[in-house]
Coordinates of C-alpha atoms in Angstrom, one line a residue:
X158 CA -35.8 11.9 116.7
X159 CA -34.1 9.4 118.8
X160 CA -30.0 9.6 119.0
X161 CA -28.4 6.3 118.7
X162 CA -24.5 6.5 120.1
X163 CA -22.0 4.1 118.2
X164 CA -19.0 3.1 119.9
X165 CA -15.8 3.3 118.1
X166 CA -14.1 0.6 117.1
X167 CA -11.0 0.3 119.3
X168 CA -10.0 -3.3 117.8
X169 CA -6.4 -3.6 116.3
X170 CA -7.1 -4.7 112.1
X171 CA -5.4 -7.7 111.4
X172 CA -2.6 -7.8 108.9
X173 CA -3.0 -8.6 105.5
X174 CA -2.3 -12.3 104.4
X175 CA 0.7 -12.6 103.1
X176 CA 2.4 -15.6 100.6
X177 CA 5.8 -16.8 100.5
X178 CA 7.7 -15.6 97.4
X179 CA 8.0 -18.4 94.2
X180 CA 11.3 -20.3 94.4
X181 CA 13.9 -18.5 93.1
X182 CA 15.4 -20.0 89.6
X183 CA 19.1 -19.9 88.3
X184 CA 19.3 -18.5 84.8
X185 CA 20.9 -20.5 81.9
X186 CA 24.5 -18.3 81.7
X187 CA 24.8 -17.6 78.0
X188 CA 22.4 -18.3 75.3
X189 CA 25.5 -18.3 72.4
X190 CA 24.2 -16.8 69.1
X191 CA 25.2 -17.9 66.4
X192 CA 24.7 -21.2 67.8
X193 CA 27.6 -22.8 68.4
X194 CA 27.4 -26.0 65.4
X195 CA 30.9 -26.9 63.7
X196 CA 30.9 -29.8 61.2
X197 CA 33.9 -32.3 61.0
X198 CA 33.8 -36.0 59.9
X199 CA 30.3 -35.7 58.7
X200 CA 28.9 -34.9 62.2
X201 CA 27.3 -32.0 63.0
X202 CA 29.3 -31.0 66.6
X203 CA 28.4 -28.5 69.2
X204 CA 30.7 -26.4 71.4
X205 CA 30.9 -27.1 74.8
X206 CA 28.6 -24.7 77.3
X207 CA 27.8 -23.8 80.4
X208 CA 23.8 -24.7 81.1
X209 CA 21.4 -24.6 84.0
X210 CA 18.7 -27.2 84.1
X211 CA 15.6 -26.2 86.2
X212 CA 13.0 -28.8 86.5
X213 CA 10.6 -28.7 89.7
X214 CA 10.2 -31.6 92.0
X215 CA 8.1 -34.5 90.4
X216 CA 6.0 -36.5 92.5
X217 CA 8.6 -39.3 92.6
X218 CA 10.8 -37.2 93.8
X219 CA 9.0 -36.1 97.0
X220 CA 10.6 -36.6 100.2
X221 CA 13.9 -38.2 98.6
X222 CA 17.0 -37.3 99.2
X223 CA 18.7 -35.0 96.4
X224 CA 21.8 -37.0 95.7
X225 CA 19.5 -40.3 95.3
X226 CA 17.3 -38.4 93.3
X227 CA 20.5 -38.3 90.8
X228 CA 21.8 -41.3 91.0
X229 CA 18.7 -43.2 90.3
X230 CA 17.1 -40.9 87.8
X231 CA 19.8 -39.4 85.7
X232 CA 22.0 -41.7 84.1
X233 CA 24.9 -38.6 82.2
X234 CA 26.7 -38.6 84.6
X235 CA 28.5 -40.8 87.0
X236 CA 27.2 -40.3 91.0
X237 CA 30.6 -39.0 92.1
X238 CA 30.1 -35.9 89.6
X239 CA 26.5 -35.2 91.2
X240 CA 27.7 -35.4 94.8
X241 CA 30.6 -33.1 93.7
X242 CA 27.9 -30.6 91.9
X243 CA 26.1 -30.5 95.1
X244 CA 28.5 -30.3 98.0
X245 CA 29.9 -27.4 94.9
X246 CA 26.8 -25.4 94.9
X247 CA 26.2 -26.4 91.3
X248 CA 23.4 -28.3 92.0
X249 CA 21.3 -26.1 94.6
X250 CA 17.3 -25.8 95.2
X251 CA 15.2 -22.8 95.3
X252 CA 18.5 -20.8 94.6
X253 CA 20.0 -21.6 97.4
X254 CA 22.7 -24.6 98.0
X255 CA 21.8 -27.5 100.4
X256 CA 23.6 -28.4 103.5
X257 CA 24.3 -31.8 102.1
X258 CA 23.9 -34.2 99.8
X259 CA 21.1 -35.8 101.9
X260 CA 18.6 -32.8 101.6
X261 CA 14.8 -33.5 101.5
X262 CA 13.3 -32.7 98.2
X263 CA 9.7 -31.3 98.8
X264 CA 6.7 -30.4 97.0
X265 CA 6.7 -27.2 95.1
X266 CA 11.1 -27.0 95.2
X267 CA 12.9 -26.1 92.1
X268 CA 16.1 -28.1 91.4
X269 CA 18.6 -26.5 89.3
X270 CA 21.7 -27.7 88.0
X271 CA 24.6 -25.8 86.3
X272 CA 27.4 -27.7 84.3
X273 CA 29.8 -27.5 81.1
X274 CA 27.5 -29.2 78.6
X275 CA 29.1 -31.6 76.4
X276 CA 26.8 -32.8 73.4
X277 CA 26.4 -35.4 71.4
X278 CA 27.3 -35.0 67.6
X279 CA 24.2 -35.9 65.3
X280 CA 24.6 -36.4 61.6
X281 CA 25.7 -33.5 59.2
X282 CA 23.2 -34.6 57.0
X283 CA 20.8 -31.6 56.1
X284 CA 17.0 -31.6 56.8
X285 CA 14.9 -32.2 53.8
X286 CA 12.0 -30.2 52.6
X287 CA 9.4 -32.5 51.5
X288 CA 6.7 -29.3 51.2
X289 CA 6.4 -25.9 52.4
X290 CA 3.7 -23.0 52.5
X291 CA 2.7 -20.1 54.7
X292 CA 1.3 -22.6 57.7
X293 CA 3.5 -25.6 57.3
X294 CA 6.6 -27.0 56.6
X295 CA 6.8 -30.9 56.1
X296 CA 10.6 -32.3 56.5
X297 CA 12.0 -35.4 56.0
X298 CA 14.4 -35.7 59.3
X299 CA 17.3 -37.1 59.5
X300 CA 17.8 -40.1 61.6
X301 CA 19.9 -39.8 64.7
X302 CA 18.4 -36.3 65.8
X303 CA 15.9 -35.9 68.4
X304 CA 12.9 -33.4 67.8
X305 CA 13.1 -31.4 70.7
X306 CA 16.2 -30.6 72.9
X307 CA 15.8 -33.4 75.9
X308 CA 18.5 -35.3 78.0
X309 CA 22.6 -34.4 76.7
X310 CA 20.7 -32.9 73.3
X311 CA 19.9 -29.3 73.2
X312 CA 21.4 -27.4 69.9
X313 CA 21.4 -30.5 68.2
X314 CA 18.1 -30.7 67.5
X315 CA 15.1 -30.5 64.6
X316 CA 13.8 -27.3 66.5
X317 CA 17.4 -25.7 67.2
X318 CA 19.1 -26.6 63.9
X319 CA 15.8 -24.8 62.0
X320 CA 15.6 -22.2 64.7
X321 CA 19.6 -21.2 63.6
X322 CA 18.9 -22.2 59.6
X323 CA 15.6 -19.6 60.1
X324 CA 16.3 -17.3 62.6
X325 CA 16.4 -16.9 66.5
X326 CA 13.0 -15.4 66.6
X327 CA 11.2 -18.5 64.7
X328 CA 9.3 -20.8 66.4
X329 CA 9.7 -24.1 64.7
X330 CA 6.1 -26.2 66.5
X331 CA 6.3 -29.7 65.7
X332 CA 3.1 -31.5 65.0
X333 CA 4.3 -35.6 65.2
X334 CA 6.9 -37.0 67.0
X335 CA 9.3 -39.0 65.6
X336 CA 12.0 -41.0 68.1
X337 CA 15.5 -39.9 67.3
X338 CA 16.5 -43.2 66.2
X339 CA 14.4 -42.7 63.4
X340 CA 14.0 -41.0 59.7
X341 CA 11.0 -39.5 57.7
X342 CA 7.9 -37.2 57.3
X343 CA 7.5 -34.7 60.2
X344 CA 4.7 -31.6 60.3
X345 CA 6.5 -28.2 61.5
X346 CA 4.3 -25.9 62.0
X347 CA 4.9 -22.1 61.5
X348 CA 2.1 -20.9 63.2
X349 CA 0.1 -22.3 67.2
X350 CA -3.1 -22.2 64.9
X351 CA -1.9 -24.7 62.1
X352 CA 0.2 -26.5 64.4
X353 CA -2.7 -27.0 66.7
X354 CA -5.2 -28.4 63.5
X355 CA -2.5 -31.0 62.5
X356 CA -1.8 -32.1 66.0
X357 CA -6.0 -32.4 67.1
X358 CA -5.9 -34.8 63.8
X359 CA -3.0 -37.0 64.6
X360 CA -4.1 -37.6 68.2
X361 CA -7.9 -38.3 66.9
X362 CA -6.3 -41.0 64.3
X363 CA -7.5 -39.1 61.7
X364 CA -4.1 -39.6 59.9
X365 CA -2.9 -43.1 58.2
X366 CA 1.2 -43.8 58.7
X367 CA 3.2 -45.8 56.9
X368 CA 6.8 -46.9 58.4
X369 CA 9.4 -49.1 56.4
X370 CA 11.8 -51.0 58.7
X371 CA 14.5 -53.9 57.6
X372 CA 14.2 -56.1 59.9
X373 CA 16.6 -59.9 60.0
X374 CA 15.6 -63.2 58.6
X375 CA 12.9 -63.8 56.2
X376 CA 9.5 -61.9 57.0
X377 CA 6.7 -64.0 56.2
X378 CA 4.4 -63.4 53.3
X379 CA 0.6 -62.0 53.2
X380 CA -0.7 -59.9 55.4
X381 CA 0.7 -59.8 59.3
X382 CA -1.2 -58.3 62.3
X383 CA 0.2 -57.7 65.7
X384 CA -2.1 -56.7 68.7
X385 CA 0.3 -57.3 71.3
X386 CA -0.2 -54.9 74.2
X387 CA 2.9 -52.9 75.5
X388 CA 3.8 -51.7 78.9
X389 CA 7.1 -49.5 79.5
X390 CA 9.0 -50.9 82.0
X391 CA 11.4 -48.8 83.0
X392 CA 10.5 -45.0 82.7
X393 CA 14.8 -44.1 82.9
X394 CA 15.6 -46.2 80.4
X395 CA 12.7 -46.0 78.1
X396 CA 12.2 -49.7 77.6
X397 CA 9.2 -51.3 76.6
X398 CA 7.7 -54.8 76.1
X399 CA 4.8 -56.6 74.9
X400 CA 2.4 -57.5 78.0
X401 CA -0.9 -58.5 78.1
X402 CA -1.3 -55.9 80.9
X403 CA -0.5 -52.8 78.8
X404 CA -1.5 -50.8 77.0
X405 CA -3.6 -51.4 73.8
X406 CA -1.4 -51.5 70.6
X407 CA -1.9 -52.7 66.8
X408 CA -0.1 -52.5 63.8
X409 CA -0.4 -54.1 60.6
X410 CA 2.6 -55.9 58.7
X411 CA 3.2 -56.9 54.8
X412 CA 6.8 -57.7 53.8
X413 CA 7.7 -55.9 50.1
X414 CA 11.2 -57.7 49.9
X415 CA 13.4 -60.6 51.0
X416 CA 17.0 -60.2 50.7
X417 CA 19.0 -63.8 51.1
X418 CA 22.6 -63.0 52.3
X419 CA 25.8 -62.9 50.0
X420 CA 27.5 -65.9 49.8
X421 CA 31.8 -65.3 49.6
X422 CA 31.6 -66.2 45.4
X423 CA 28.7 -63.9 45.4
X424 CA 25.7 -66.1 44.7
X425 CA 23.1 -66.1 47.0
X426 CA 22.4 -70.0 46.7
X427 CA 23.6 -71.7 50.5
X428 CA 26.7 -72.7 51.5
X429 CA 28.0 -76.0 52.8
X430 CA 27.8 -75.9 56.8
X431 CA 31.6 -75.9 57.4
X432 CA 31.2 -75.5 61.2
X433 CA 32.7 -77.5 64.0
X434 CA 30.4 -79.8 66.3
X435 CA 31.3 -77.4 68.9
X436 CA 30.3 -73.7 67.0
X437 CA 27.2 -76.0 65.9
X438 CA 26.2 -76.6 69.9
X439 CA 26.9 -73.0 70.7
X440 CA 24.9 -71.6 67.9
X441 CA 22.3 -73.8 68.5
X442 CA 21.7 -71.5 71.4
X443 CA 21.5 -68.5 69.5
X444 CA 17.8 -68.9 67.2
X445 CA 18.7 -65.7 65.5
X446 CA 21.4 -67.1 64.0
X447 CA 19.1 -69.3 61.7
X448 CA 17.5 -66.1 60.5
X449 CA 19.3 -64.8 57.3
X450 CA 19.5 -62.1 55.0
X451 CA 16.9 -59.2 55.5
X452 CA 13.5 -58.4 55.0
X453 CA 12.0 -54.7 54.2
X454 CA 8.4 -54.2 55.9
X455 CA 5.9 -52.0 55.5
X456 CA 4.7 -50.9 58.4
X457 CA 0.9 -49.0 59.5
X458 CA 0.7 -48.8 63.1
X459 CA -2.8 -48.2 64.1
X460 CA -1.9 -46.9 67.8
X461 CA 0.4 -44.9 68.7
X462 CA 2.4 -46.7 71.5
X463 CA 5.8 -45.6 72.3
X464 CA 8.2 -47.9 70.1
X465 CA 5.4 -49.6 68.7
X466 CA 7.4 -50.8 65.8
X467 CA 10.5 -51.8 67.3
X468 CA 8.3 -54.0 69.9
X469 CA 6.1 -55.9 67.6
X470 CA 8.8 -56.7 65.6
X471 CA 10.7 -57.8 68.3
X472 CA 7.9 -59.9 69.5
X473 CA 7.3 -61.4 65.5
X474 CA 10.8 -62.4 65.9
X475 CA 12.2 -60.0 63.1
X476 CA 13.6 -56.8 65.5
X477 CA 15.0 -54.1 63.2
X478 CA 18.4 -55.4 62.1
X479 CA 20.2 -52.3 63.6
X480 CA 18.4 -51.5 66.4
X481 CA 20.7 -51.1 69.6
X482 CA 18.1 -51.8 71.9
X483 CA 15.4 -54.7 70.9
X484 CA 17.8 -56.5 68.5
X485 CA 21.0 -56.9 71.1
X486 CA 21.1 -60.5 72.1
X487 CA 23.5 -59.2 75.1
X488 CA 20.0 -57.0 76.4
X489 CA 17.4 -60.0 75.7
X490 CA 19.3 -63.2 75.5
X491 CA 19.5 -65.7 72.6
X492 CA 16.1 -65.7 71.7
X493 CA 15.6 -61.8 71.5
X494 CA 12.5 -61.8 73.3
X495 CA 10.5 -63.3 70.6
X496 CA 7.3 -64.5 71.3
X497 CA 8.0 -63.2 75.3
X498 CA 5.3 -61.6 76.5
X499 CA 6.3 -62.1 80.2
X500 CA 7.8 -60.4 82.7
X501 CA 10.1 -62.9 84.6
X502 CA 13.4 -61.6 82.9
X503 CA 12.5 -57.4 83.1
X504 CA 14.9 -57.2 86.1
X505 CA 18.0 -58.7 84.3
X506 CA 17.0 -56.9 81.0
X507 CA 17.5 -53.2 82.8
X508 CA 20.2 -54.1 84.3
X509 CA 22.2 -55.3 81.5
X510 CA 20.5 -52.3 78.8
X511 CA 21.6 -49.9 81.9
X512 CA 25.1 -50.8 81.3
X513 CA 25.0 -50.3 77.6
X514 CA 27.0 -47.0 75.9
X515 CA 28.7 -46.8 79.4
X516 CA 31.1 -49.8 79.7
X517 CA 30.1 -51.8 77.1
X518 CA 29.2 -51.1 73.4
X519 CA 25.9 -50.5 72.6
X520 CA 25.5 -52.5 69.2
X521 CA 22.7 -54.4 67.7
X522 CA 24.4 -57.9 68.3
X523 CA 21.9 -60.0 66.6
X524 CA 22.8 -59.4 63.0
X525 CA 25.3 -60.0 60.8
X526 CA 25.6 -58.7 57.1
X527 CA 28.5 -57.3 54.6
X528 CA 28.4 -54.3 57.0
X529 CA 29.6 -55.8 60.0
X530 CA 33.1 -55.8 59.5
X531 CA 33.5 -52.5 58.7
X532 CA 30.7 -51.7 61.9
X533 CA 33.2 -53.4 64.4
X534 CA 36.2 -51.2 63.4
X535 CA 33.6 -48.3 64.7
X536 CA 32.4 -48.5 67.7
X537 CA 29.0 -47.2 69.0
X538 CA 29.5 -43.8 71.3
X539 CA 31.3 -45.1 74.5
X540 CA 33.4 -43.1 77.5
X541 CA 36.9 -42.7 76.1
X542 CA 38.7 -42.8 79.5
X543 CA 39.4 -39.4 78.9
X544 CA 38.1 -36.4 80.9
X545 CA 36.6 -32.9 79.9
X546 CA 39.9 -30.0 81.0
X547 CA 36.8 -27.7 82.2
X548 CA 34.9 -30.1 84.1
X549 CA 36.5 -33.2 83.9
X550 CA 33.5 -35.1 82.7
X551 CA 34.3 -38.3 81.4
X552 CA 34.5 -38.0 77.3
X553 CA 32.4 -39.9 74.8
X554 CA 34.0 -41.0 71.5
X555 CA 32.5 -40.6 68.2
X556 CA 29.9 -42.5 66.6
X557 CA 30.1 -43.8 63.3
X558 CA 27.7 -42.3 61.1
X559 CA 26.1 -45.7 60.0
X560 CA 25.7 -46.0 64.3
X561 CA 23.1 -42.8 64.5
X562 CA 20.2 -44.2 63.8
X563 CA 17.8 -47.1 62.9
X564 CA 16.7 -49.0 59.7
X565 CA 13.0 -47.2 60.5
X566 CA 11.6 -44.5 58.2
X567 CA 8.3 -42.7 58.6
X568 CA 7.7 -42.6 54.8
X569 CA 4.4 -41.3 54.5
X570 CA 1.4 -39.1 56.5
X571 CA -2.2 -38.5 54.8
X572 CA -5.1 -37.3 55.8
X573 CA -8.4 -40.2 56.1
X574 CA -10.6 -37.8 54.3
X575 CA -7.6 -37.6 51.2
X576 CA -7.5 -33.7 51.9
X577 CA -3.8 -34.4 51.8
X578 CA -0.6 -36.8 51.7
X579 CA 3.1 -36.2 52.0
X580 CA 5.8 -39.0 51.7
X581 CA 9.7 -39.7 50.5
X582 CA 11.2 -41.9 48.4
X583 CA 12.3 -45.6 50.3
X584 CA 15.6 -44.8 51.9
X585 CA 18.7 -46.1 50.7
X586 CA 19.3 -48.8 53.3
X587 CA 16.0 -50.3 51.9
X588 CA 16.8 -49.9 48.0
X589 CA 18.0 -53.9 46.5
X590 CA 21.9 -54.5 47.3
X591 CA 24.1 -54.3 44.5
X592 CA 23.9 -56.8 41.9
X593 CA 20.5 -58.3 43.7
X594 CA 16.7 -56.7 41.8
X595 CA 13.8 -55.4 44.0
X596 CA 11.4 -53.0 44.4
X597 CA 12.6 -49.3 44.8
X598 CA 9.1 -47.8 45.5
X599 CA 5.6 -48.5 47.0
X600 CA 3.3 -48.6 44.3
X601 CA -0.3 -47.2 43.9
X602 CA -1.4 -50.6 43.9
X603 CA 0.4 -51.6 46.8
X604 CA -0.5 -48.0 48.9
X605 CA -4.1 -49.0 48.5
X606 CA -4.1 -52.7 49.7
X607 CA -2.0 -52.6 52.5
X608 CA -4.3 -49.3 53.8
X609 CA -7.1 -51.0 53.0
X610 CA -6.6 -54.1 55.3
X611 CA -5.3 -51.8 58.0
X612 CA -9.2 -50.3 57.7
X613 CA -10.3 -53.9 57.6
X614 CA -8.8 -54.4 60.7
X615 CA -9.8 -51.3 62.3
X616 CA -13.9 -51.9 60.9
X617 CA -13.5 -55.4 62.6
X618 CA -12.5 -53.9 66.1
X619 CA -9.6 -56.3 66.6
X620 CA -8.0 -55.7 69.4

């Protein structure tokens, strides 16, 4: 048999490949348990804390420099703090600090930023239990408090204020969204499996929603249908508008009371126009003017566009009579953006909405009822001139607790198949006014037509 010699291999192995480690993260300092809630004034406050944020670099964000990053996308704080918090070291990336405040933010990096957090109060007003079993609890929230903790809101929120009513270890999973502006029926679910069925049907539209809002003026009569599309534009601020090139939206209007504004003997009949020739001119420049008393709506959107509600009414010309935002003639101008479904004036709108809550009072300047005196002696949350003795962050004062939310009220969820529906009563902001008679429910009747020309609409494909 033949011998076969094999050389040795005299080659030098190559190393094995090796990865750079993960960014490293700062930790939160303290995670205070019990949380830190104290009530006073009928606010529900939090403690100031010390925080880290960690968020990794968004695709915006790529190849920017870190203290423009701030300035432009972060509106809490003024840009002298953020330069401070990074030449500091309280802003740093990858655990590390930056050289300056001109550092290149890459792909991949982990920004994280450590301050004394200072939250906003929300109402003391408990949550309500509309229904509860072993999978699900259905709550009627509050207006004012965001669902999850985002932006200055952490503690004070649906899933935190359950989370300390229930216990650290419960996982409150929220099925809807509701905006914090507004009040009514939300889905927490106790368990990923429930929470997950409930979710799969709201996104699949497999669930009818009914809103009320009180909105200014008159609503008209029958049946209203708005198919507007709407386009956010301005991802900071959260604004939207109605544009024919967004997205596709529809929602279906009917008006279930007109309320005609008090008169000073108490009738409700009009008064003699006492005004000058001059206050005449100048509110002939102002349309909303015209509009009086309120209206309460019912509303069933039949997409789910951010502030759908709040848009369409806008764009009807009957904005929510509260709402900070799309009924604040010093945002939109005299007309309130009604019937404007252009984008000539978007520049001029985010600059003037940016300044809101900072400088200037962020209050729904379009309508006037018994309430507005009283509103004016309490201003909307503004900086105080004072600063914070721990990080010297400018101070907000107190809103009023008529200022936390919004006349909008998810009032009722139910199932298309009628395995199941959940609602409240109307709120009190949408009960008659004293002395005047109106409805104080929805009835059956009422239920069934309004949701059966919403699935008119829907069969017809409008839109």
């Amino acid at each position: 048999m033949a011998l076969t010699v094999v050389e040795e291999d005299v080659s030098t192995p190559e190393p094995p490949e090796t990865f750079p480690p993960p960014p490293a993260v700062v930790t939160t300092p303290c995670d205070p348990w019990p949380r830190p809630y104290y009530l006073e004034d009928s606010l529900r406050k939090v403690l100031p804390y010390h925080y880290t944020y960690n968020t990794y670099c968004k695709e915006r964000w790529r190849g920017r420099e870190l203290l423009d990053i701030f300035a432009t996308e972060f509106r809490d704080r003024p840009v002298e703090y953020y330069k401070d918090a990074i030449e500091c070291g309280k802003v740093v990336v990858n655990g590390h600090p930056v050289p300056s405040v001109h550092a290149i933010v890459k792909n991949g990096d982990i920004v994280s930023h450590t301050l004394h957090r200072h939250e906003p109060p929300v109402t003391a007003q408990p949550i309500g239990i509309v229904h509860e079993d072993n999978d699900m609890i259905v709550i009627n929230k509050p207006a004012g408090v965001p669902v999850h903790p985002a932006g200055r809101y952490n503690y004070n929120s649906i899933v935190e204020i359950m989370r300390a009513e229930r216990g650290h270890q419960w996982n409150p999973l929220p099925c809807n969204r509701l905006d914090r502006l507004t009040s009514g029926v939300m889905f927490i679910g106790k368990n990923a499996v429930a929470a997950e069925k409930l979710s799969v049907q709201i996104q699949d539209r497999a669930v009818k929603k009914e809103y009320i809002a009180r909105v200014i003026g008159e609503f008209p009569l029958g049946d209203i249908v708005c198919e507007q599309p709407i386009m956010q534009i301005s991802p900071k601020l959260g604004l939207n508008r109605a544009r024919a090139s967004g997205k596709d939206a529809r929602t279906v209007f009917k008006r279930l009371a007109y309320y005609p504004p008090r008169r000073r003997n108490g009738e409700t009949a009009p008064e003699e126009d006492r005004r000058t020739e001059q206050e005449k001119e100048r509110d002939s420049h102002k349309p909303w003017k015209a509009k009086e008393g309120y209206s309460i709506v019912r509303c069933l959107p039949l997409t789910g566009r951010t502030h759908q509600l709040r848009v369409h009414l806008q764009y009807l010309g009957h904005p929510i009579a509260n709402d900070p935002i799309y009924c604040n003639q010093r945002v939109f101008g005299p007309s309130l953006a009604a019937g404007d479904a252009s984008g000539d004036k978007d520049e001029d709108i985010i600059s003037r909405l940016s300044r809101m809550g900072k400088s200037e009072v962020a209050e729904a300047m379009a309508y006037h009822d018994e309430m507005m005196e009283e509103y004016n002696k309490k201003k909307a949350e503004k900086m105080t001139g004072e600063l914070c003795d721990v990080c010297n962050t400018p101070l907000y004062s107190d809103p009023g607790v008529h200022e936390l939310g919004i006349y909008l009220h998810a009032k009722r969820y139910a199932c298309d198949s009628g395995g199941w529906a959940y609602e409240t009563g109307l709120p009190e902001w949408a009960l008659p006014p004293k002395g005047m008679e109106g409805p104080v429910e929805v009835t059956e009747e009422e239920e069934e037509d309004l949701v059966g020309l919403a699935e008119k609409v829907e069969g017809l494909g409008l839109g």
